[in-house]
Each structure stands twice: as C-alpha cells, then as structure tokens.
Amino acid sequence: MARIAKADVNRALEMAAKTLVRIGGDDGRISRTEVKNALATDRVPRRLHSLVDIFFRFVDHRDWRAGAQVTPGDIKRAVDYAKKHMIAKYDLNDNGLSKDEIANMSLTGKRAVDVARALKSTATDSPRFVE
C-alpha cells in the first residue's frame, strides 16, 4: 500500500469541516439534530459520510460544557488541532503516512485517510483528455 500525503488527508478534513458548516445553515450553529438529519439524507456525499459523522462527534466532545453549541469557529479550531495532533504527529519521517503510521492514528484520523484515498482514487480513475 502506497503512502498518502498529509496534504491529501488535511484536504479531506477541510471538506468535512465545510460540509458541517453548510449543514449548520445561516444561524451560525451546528446542532446534533441537523447533522443526524443531513447524514440520513443525501445532503452529505456518501464518501464523506463516516468522516463527517466522527468529526462532528469529535468537535462536539471538545466543547463539553452543558448548553455549549458547535459553531463554525469550533469547527475551524478542531480542524487546526486535528491537522497538528491527529495527522502530522503520526508522520514520523515527513514522507507521507505509511500503513504502520496510519494504524496508530485515532479513528477520526483513520477516517480522514479513508476519505483522502477515496478522493485520490476518484481523481486518478477519471479519464484524462489528451490534446
């Protein structure tokens, strides 16, 4: 299995974050109910489904106070944290994430890797136009 670049994994996290902010709508809050309903319908692309679900749970858990609400700012801070502590920390030799490095990651990190691989395979499977 080939290594996967941290940039690809970070891009997957950013896609999940943008999806969560979109789910929240214009009120500036992302509720559990909104996420649950969006995951149950086609509002979340199937390839992002598991990452959006686990990433929202991660963000919601980070904001543990009673009555706390998940906001786009919370999502941004969680993405920054995840990039540093859930992705970059595991690339020990700065040459992309190997199978062994991925095995040590958290569930959220592993789901981001899964999405990054799916996006990368979709990009390479599409036909190229030659002039």
CSV table of N, CA and C in Angstrom, one decimal:
chain,number,residue,atom,x,y,z
A,1,MET,N,0.8,-1.2,0.0
A,1,MET,CA,0.0,0.0,0.0
A,1,MET,C,0.9,1.2,0.0
A,2,ALA,N,0.6,2.2,-0.9
A,2,ALA,CA,1.4,3.4,-1.0
A,2,ALA,C,1.1,4.4,0.1
A,3,ARG,N,2.1,5.2,0.4
A,3,ARG,CA,1.9,6.2,1.4
A,3,ARG,C,0.9,7.3,0.9
A,4,ILE,N,0.3,8.0,1.8
A,4,ILE,CA,-0.6,9.1,1.4
A,4,ILE,C,-0.1,10.4,2.0
A,5,ALA,N,-0.2,11.4,1.3
A,5,ALA,CA,0.4,12.7,1.7
A,5,ALA,C,-0.5,13.3,2.8
A,6,LYS,N,0.1,14.0,3.7
A,6,LYS,CA,-0.6,14.7,4.8
A,6,LYS,C,-1.5,15.7,4.2
A,7,ALA,N,-1.1,16.4,3.1
A,7,ALA,CA,-1.9,17.4,2.5
A,7,ALA,C,-3.2,16.8,2.0
A,8,ASP,N,-3.2,15.6,1.5
A,8,ASP,CA,-4.5,15.0,1.0
A,8,ASP,C,-5.4,14.7,2.2
A,9,VAL,N,-4.8,14.3,3.3
A,9,VAL,CA,-5.6,14.0,4.5
A,9,VAL,C,-6.2,15.3,5.1
A,10,ASN,N,-5.3,16.3,5.1
A,10,ASN,CA,-5.8,17.6,5.6
A,10,ASN,C,-6.9,18.1,4.7
A,11,ARG,N,-6.8,17.9,3.4
A,11,ARG,CA,-7.9,18.4,2.5
A,11,ARG,C,-9.2,17.6,2.8
A,12,ALA,N,-9.1,16.4,3.1
A,12,ALA,CA,-10.3,15.6,3.5
A,12,ALA,C,-11.0,16.2,4.8
A,13,LEU,N,-10.1,16.5,5.7
A,13,LEU,CA,-10.7,17.2,7.0
A,13,LEU,C,-11.3,18.5,6.6
A,14,GLU,N,-10.7,19.3,5.8
A,14,GLU,CA,-11.3,20.6,5.4
A,14,GLU,C,-12.6,20.4,4.7
A,15,MET,N,-12.7,19.4,3.9
A,15,MET,CA,-14.0,19.1,3.2
A,15,MET,C,-15.1,18.7,4.2
A,16,ALA,N,-14.7,17.9,5.2
A,16,ALA,CA,-15.7,17.5,6.2
A,16,ALA,C,-16.1,18.8,7.0
A,17,ALA,N,-15.2,19.6,7.3
A,17,ALA,CA,-15.5,20.9,8.0
A,17,ALA,C,-16.4,21.8,7.2
A,18,LYS,N,-16.2,21.9,6.0
A,18,LYS,CA,-17.0,22.8,5.1
A,18,LYS,C,-18.4,22.2,5.0
A,19,THR,N,-18.5,20.9,5.0
A,19,THR,CA,-19.8,20.2,4.9
A,19,THR,C,-20.6,20.4,6.2
A,20,LEU,N,-19.9,20.4,7.4
A,20,LEU,CA,-20.6,20.6,8.6
A,20,LEU,C,-21.1,22.1,8.7
A,21,VAL,N,-20.3,23.0,8.3
A,21,VAL,CA,-20.7,24.4,8.4
A,21,VAL,C,-21.9,24.6,7.4
A,22,ARG,N,-21.9,24.0,6.3
A,22,ARG,CA,-23.0,24.1,5.3
A,22,ARG,C,-24.3,23.5,6.0
A,23,ILE,N,-24.1,22.4,6.7
A,23,ILE,CA,-25.2,21.7,7.3
A,23,ILE,C,-25.9,22.6,8.4
A,24,GLY,N,-25.0,23.4,9.1
A,24,GLY,CA,-25.5,24.3,10.1
A,24,GLY,C,-26.3,25.4,9.6
A,25,GLY,N,-26.2,25.8,8.4
A,25,GLY,CA,-27.0,26.9,7.8
A,25,GLY,C,-26.5,28.3,8.2
A,26,ASP,N,-27.4,29.2,8.2
A,26,ASP,CA,-27.1,30.6,8.4
A,26,ASP,C,-27.1,31.1,9.8
A,27,ASP,N,-27.6,30.2,10.7
A,27,ASP,CA,-27.7,30.7,12.1
A,27,ASP,C,-26.4,30.6,12.9
A,28,GLY,N,-25.4,30.1,12.3
A,28,GLY,CA,-24.1,30.0,13.0
A,28,GLY,C,-23.9,28.9,14.0
A,29,ARG,N,-24.8,28.0,14.0
A,29,ARG,CA,-24.7,26.9,14.9
A,29,ARG,C,-25.0,25.6,14.2
A,30,ILE,N,-24.3,24.5,14.6
A,30,ILE,CA,-24.5,23.2,14.0
A,30,ILE,C,-25.0,22.3,15.1
A,31,SER,N,-26.2,21.8,15.0
A,31,SER,CA,-26.8,21.0,16.0
A,31,SER,C,-26.6,19.5,15.7
A,32,ARG,N,-26.7,18.7,16.8
A,32,ARG,CA,-26.7,17.3,16.6
A,32,ARG,C,-27.8,16.8,15.6
A,33,THR,N,-29.0,17.4,15.8
A,33,THR,CA,-30.1,17.0,15.0
A,33,THR,C,-29.9,17.4,13.5
A,34,GLU,N,-29.3,18.5,13.3
A,34,GLU,CA,-29.1,18.9,11.9
A,34,GLU,C,-28.1,17.9,11.2
A,35,VAL,N,-27.1,17.5,12.0
A,35,VAL,CA,-26.1,16.6,11.4
A,35,VAL,C,-26.7,15.2,11.2
A,36,LYS,N,-27.5,14.8,12.2
A,36,LYS,CA,-28.1,13.5,12.1
A,36,LYS,C,-29.1,13.4,10.9
A,37,ASN,N,-29.8,14.5,10.7
A,37,ASN,CA,-30.8,14.6,9.6
A,37,ASN,C,-30.0,14.6,8.2
A,38,ALA,N,-28.9,15.4,8.2
A,38,ALA,CA,-28.2,15.5,7.0
A,38,ALA,C,-27.5,14.2,6.6
A,39,LEU,N,-27.0,13.4,7.6
A,39,LEU,CA,-26.4,12.1,7.4
A,39,LEU,C,-27.4,11.1,6.9
A,40,ALA,N,-28.7,11.3,7.3
A,40,ALA,CA,-29.7,10.3,7.0
A,40,ALA,C,-30.3,10.6,5.6
A,41,THR,N,-30.0,11.8,5.0
A,41,THR,CA,-30.4,12.1,3.7
A,41,THR,C,-29.2,12.2,2.7
A,42,ASP,N,-29.4,12.8,1.6
A,42,ASP,CA,-28.3,12.9,0.6
A,42,ASP,C,-27.6,14.3,0.7
A,43,ARG,N,-27.8,15.0,1.8
A,43,ARG,CA,-27.1,16.3,2.0
A,43,ARG,C,-25.6,16.1,2.2
A,44,VAL,N,-25.2,14.9,2.6
A,44,VAL,CA,-23.7,14.7,2.8
A,44,VAL,C,-23.3,13.6,1.8
A,45,PRO,N,-22.3,13.9,0.9
A,45,PRO,CA,-21.9,12.9,0.0
A,45,PRO,C,-21.5,11.6,0.7
A,46,ARG,N,-21.8,10.5,0.1
A,46,ARG,CA,-21.6,9.2,0.7
A,46,ARG,C,-20.2,9.0,1.1
A,47,ARG,N,-19.2,9.5,0.3
A,47,ARG,CA,-17.8,9.2,0.6
A,47,ARG,C,-17.3,10.0,1.8
A,48,LEU,N,-18.1,11.1,2.2
A,48,LEU,CA,-17.7,11.9,3.3
A,48,LEU,C,-18.5,11.5,4.6
A,49,HIS,N,-19.5,10.6,4.4
A,49,HIS,CA,-20.4,10.3,5.5
A,49,HIS,C,-19.7,9.9,6.8
A,50,SER,N,-18.9,8.9,6.8
A,50,SER,CA,-18.3,8.5,8.0
A,50,SER,C,-17.3,9.5,8.7
A,51,LEU,N,-16.6,10.3,7.8
A,51,LEU,CA,-15.7,11.3,8.4
A,51,LEU,C,-16.5,12.5,9.0
A,52,VAL,N,-17.6,12.9,8.3
A,52,VAL,CA,-18.4,14.0,8.8
A,52,VAL,C,-19.0,13.6,10.1
A,53,ASP,N,-19.5,12.4,10.2
A,53,ASP,CA,-20.1,11.9,11.5
A,53,ASP,C,-19.1,11.9,12.6
A,54,ILE,N,-18.0,11.2,12.4
A,54,ILE,CA,-17.0,11.1,13.5
A,54,ILE,C,-16.3,12.5,13.8
A,55,PHE,N,-16.1,13.3,12.8
A,55,PHE,CA,-15.5,14.6,13.1
A,55,PHE,C,-16.5,15.5,13.9
A,56,PHE,N,-17.8,15.5,13.6
A,56,PHE,CA,-18.7,16.2,14.3
A,56,PHE,C,-18.7,15.8,15.8
A,57,ARG,N,-18.7,14.5,16.0
A,57,ARG,CA,-18.7,13.9,17.4
A,57,ARG,C,-17.4,14.4,18.1
A,58,PHE,N,-16.3,14.4,17.4
A,58,PHE,CA,-15.0,14.9,18.0
A,58,PHE,C,-15.2,16.4,18.4
A,59,VAL,N,-15.7,17.2,17.5
A,59,VAL,CA,-15.9,18.7,17.8
A,59,VAL,C,-16.8,18.8,18.9
A,60,ASP,N,-17.9,18.1,18.9
A,60,ASP,CA,-19.0,18.2,20.0
A,60,ASP,C,-18.4,17.8,21.3
A,61,HIS,N,-17.6,16.8,21.3
A,61,HIS,CA,-16.9,16.3,22.6
A,61,HIS,C,-15.9,17.3,23.1
A,62,ARG,N,-15.2,18.0,22.2
A,62,ARG,CA,-14.2,19.0,22.6
A,62,ARG,C,-14.9,20.2,23.4
A,63,ASP,N,-16.2,20.5,23.0
A,63,ASP,CA,-16.9,21.6,23.5
A,63,ASP,C,-17.9,21.0,24.6
A,64,TRP,N,-17.4,20.5,25.7
A,64,TRP,CA,-18.1,19.7,26.6
A,64,TRP,C,-19.0,20.4,27.6
A,65,ARG,N,-19.0,21.7,27.7
A,65,ARG,CA,-19.8,22.4,28.6
A,65,ARG,C,-21.3,22.2,28.3
A,66,ALA,N,-22.1,22.1,29.4
A,66,ALA,CA,-23.5,22.0,29.2
A,66,ALA,C,-24.1,23.2,28.5
A,67,GLY,N,-24.9,22.9,27.5
A,67,GLY,CA,-25.5,24.0,26.7
A,67,GLY,C,-24.6,24.6,25.6
A,68,ALA,N,-23.4,24.1,25.5
A,68,ALA,CA,-22.5,24.6,24.5
A,68,ALA,C,-23.0,24.3,23.1
A,69,GLN,N,-22.7,25.2,22.2
A,69,GLN,CA,-23.2,24.9,20.8
A,69,GLN,C,-21.9,24.9,19.9
A,70,VAL,N,-22.0,24.0,18.9
A,70,VAL,CA,-20.9,23.9,17.9
A,70,VAL,C,-21.1,25.0,16.9
A,71,THR,N,-20.1,25.8,16.7
A,71,THR,CA,-20.1,26.9,15.8
A,71,THR,C,-19.0,26.7,14.7
A,72,PRO,N,-19.1,27.5,13.6
A,72,PRO,CA,-18.0,27.4,12.6
A,72,PRO,C,-16.6,27.7,13.2
A,73,GLY,N,-16.5,28.5,14.2
A,73,GLY,CA,-15.3,28.8,14.9
A,73,GLY,C,-14.7,27.5,15.6
A,74,ASP,N,-15.7,26.8,16.2
A,74,ASP,CA,-15.3,25.5,16.9
A,74,ASP,C,-14.8,24.5,15.8
A,75,ILE,N,-15.4,24.5,14.7
A,75,ILE,CA,-15.0,23.6,13.6
A,75,ILE,C,-13.6,23.9,13.1
A,76,LYS,N,-13.4,25.2,13.0
A,76,LYS,CA,-12.0,25.7,12.5
A,76,LYS,C,-11.0,25.3,13.5
A,77,ARG,N,-11.2,25.5,14.8
A,77,ARG,CA,-10.2,25.2,15.8
A,77,ARG,C,-10.0,23.7,15.8
A,78,ALA,N,-11.0,22.9,15.6
A,78,ALA,CA,-10.9,21.4,15.6
A,78,ALA,C,-10.1,21.0,14.4
A,79,VAL,N,-10.3,21.6,13.3
A,79,VAL,CA,-9.5,21.2,12.1
A,79,VAL,C,-8.0,21.5,12.3
A,80,ASP,N,-7.7,22.7,12.9
A,80,ASP,CA,-6.3,23.1,13.2
A,80,ASP,C,-5.7,22.1,14.1
A,81,TYR,N,-6.5,21.7,15.2
A,81,TYR,CA,-6.0,20.7,16.1
A,81,TYR,C,-5.8,19.4,15.5
A,82,ALA,N,-6.7,18.9,14.7
A,82,ALA,CA,-6.6,17.6,14.0
A,82,ALA,C,-5.4,17.6,13.1
A,83,LYS,N,-5.2,18.6,12.3
A,83,LYS,CA,-4.1,18.6,11.4
A,83,LYS,C,-2.8,18.4,12.2
A,84,LYS,N,-2.7,19.1,13.3
A,84,LYS,CA,-1.4,19.1,14.0
A,84,LYS,C,-1.3,17.8,14.9
A,85,HIS,N,-2.3,17.4,15.6
A,85,HIS,CA,-2.2,16.3,16.6
A,85,HIS,C,-2.7,15.0,16.1
A,86,MET,N,-3.6,15.0,15.1
A,86,MET,CA,-4.1,13.7,14.7
A,86,MET,C,-3.6,13.3,13.3
A,87,ILE,N,-2.9,14.2,12.6
A,87,ILE,CA,-2.3,13.8,11.3
A,87,ILE,C,-0.8,14.0,11.3
A,88,ALA,N,-0.4,15.2,11.4
A,88,ALA,CA,1.1,15.5,11.3
A,88,ALA,C,1.9,14.8,12.3
A,89,LYS,N,1.4,14.6,13.5
A,89,LYS,CA,2.1,14.0,14.6
A,89,LYS,C,2.5,12.5,14.3
A,90,TYR,N,1.7,11.9,13.4
A,90,TYR,CA,1.9,10.5,13.1
A,90,TYR,C,2.9,10.3,11.9
A,91,ASP,N,3.1,11.3,11.1
A,91,ASP,CA,4.1,11.2,10.0
A,91,ASP,C,5.5,11.4,10.6
A,92,LEU,N,6.1,10.4,11.1
A,92,LEU,CA,7.3,10.5,11.9
A,92,LEU,C,8.5,10.9,11.0
A,93,ASN,N,8.5,10.6,9.8
A,93,ASN,CA,9.7,10.9,8.9
A,93,ASN,C,9.4,11.9,7.8
A,94,ASP,N,8.3,12.5,7.9
A,94,ASP,CA,7.9,13.6,6.9
A,94,ASP,C,7.9,13.1,5.5
A,95,ASN,N,7.5,11.9,5.2
A,95,ASN,CA,7.5,11.4,3.8
A,95,ASN,C,6.1,10.8,3.5
A,96,GLY,N,5.1,11.3,4.1
A,96,GLY,CA,3.7,10.8,3.9
A,96,GLY,C,3.4,9.7,4.9
A,97,LEU,N,2.1,9.4,5.1
A,97,LEU,CA,1.7,8.5,6.1
A,97,LEU,C,1.7,7.0,5.5
A,98,SER,N,2.5,6.2,6.2
A,98,SER,CA,2.6,4.8,5.9
A,98,SER,C,1.5,4.0,6.5
A,99,LYS,N,1.4,2.7,6.1
A,99,LYS,CA,0.4,1.8,6.7
A,99,LYS,C,0.5,1.7,8.2
A,100,ASP,N,1.8,1.6,8.7
A,100,ASP,CA,2.0,1.5,10.1
A,100,ASP,C,1.7,2.8,10.9
A,101,GLU,N,2.0,3.9,10.3
A,101,GLU,CA,1.7,5.2,10.9
A,101,GLU,C,0.2,5.4,11.0
A,102,ILE,N,-0.5,5.0,10.0
A,102,ILE,CA,-2.0,5.1,10.0
A,102,ILE,C,-2.6,4.2,11.0
A,103,ALA,N,-2.0,3.1,11.2
A,103,ALA,CA,-2.6,2.1,12.2
A,103,ALA,C,-2.5,2.7,13.6
A,104,ASN,N,-1.6,3.6,13.9
A,104,ASN,CA,-1.5,4.2,15.2
A,104,ASN,C,-2.4,5.4,15.4
A,105,MET,N,-3.1,5.8,14.4
A,105,MET,CA,-3.9,7.0,14.4
A,105,MET,C,-5.2,6.8,15.1
A,106,SER,N,-5.9,7.9,15.5
A,106,SER,CA,-7.2,7.8,16.1
A,106,SER,C,-8.2,7.5,15.0
A,107,LEU,N,-9.4,7.1,15.4
A,107,LEU,CA,-10.5,6.8,14.5
A,107,LEU,C,-10.8,8.0,13.5
A,108,THR,N,-10.8,9.2,14.1
A,108,THR,CA,-11.0,10.3,13.2
A,108,THR,C,-9.9,10.5,12.2
A,109,GLY,N,-8.7,10.3,12.6
A,109,GLY,CA,-7.6,10.4,11.6
A,109,GLY,C,-7.7,9.3,10.5
A,110,LYS,N,-8.0,8.1,11.0
A,110,LYS,CA,-8.2,7.0,10.0
A,110,LYS,C,-9.3,7.2,9.0
A,111,ARG,N,-10.4,7.8,9.5
A,111,ARG,CA,-11.5,8.1,8.6
A,111,ARG,C,-11.1,9.2,7.6
A,112,ALA,N,-10.3,10.2,8.0
A,112,ALA,CA,-9.8,11.2,7.1
A,112,ALA,C,-8.9,10.6,6.0
A,113,VAL,N,-8.1,9.6,6.4
A,113,VAL,CA,-7.2,8.9,5.5
A,113,VAL,C,-8.1,8.1,4.5
A,114,ASP,N,-9.1,7.5,5.0
A,114,ASP,CA,-10.0,6.7,4.1
A,114,ASP,C,-10.6,7.7,3.0
A,115,VAL,N,-11.1,8.8,3.4
A,115,VAL,CA,-11.7,9.8,2.5
A,115,VAL,C,-10.6,10.3,1.5
A,116,ALA,N,-9.5,10.6,2.0
A,116,ALA,CA,-8.4,11.1,1.2
A,116,ALA,C,-8.0,10.1,0.1
A,117,ARG,N,-8.0,8.8,0.5
A,117,ARG,CA,-7.7,7.8,-0.5
A,117,ARG,C,-8.8,7.7,-1.5
A,118,ALA,N,-10.1,7.7,-1.1
A,118,ALA,CA,-11.2,7.7,-2.0
A,118,ALA,C,-11.2,8.8,-3.0
A,119,LEU,N,-10.9,10.0,-2.5
A,119,LEU,CA,-10.8,11.2,-3.4
A,119,LEU,C,-9.7,11.0,-4.4
A,120,LYS,N,-8.6,10.5,-3.9
A,120,LYS,CA,-7.4,10.4,-4.8
A,120,LYS,C,-7.7,9.3,-5.8
A,121,SER,N,-8.3,8.2,-5.5
A,121,SER,CA,-8.6,7.2,-6.4
A,121,SER,C,-9.6,7.6,-7.5
A,122,THR,N,-10.6,8.5,-7.0
A,122,THR,CA,-11.6,9.0,-7.9
A,122,THR,C,-10.9,9.9,-8.9
A,123,ALA,N,-9.9,10.7,-8.5
A,123,ALA,CA,-9.2,11.6,-9.4
A,123,ALA,C,-8.4,10.9,-10.4
A,124,THR,N,-7.8,9.8,-10.0
A,124,THR,CA,-6.9,9.0,-10.9
A,124,THR,C,-7.7,8.1,-11.8
A,125,ASP,N,-8.9,7.7,-11.4
A,125,ASP,CA,-9.7,6.9,-12.2
A,125,ASP,C,-10.5,7.6,-13.3
A,126,SER,N,-10.6,8.9,-13.2
A,126,SER,CA,-11.3,9.7,-14.2
A,126,SER,C,-10.5,9.7,-15.5
A,127,PRO,N,-11.1,9.7,-16.6
A,127,PRO,CA,-10.4,9.8,-17.9
A,127,PRO,C,-9.7,11.1,-18.1
A,128,ARG,N,-8.5,11.1,-18.7
A,128,ARG,CA,-7.8,12.3,-19.0
A,128,ARG,C,-8.0,12.6,-20.4
A,129,PHE,N,-8.1,13.9,-20.7
A,129,PHE,CA,-8.2,14.3,-22.1
A,129,PHE,C,-6.8,14.7,-22.6
A,130,VAL,N,-6.5,14.2,-23.8
A,130,VAL,CA,-5.3,14.4,-24.5
A,130,VAL,C,-5.5,15.3,-25.7
A,131,GLU,N,-4.8,16.4,-25.8
A,131,GLU,CA,-5.0,17.3,-26.9
A,131,GLU,C,-4.1,16.8,-28.1
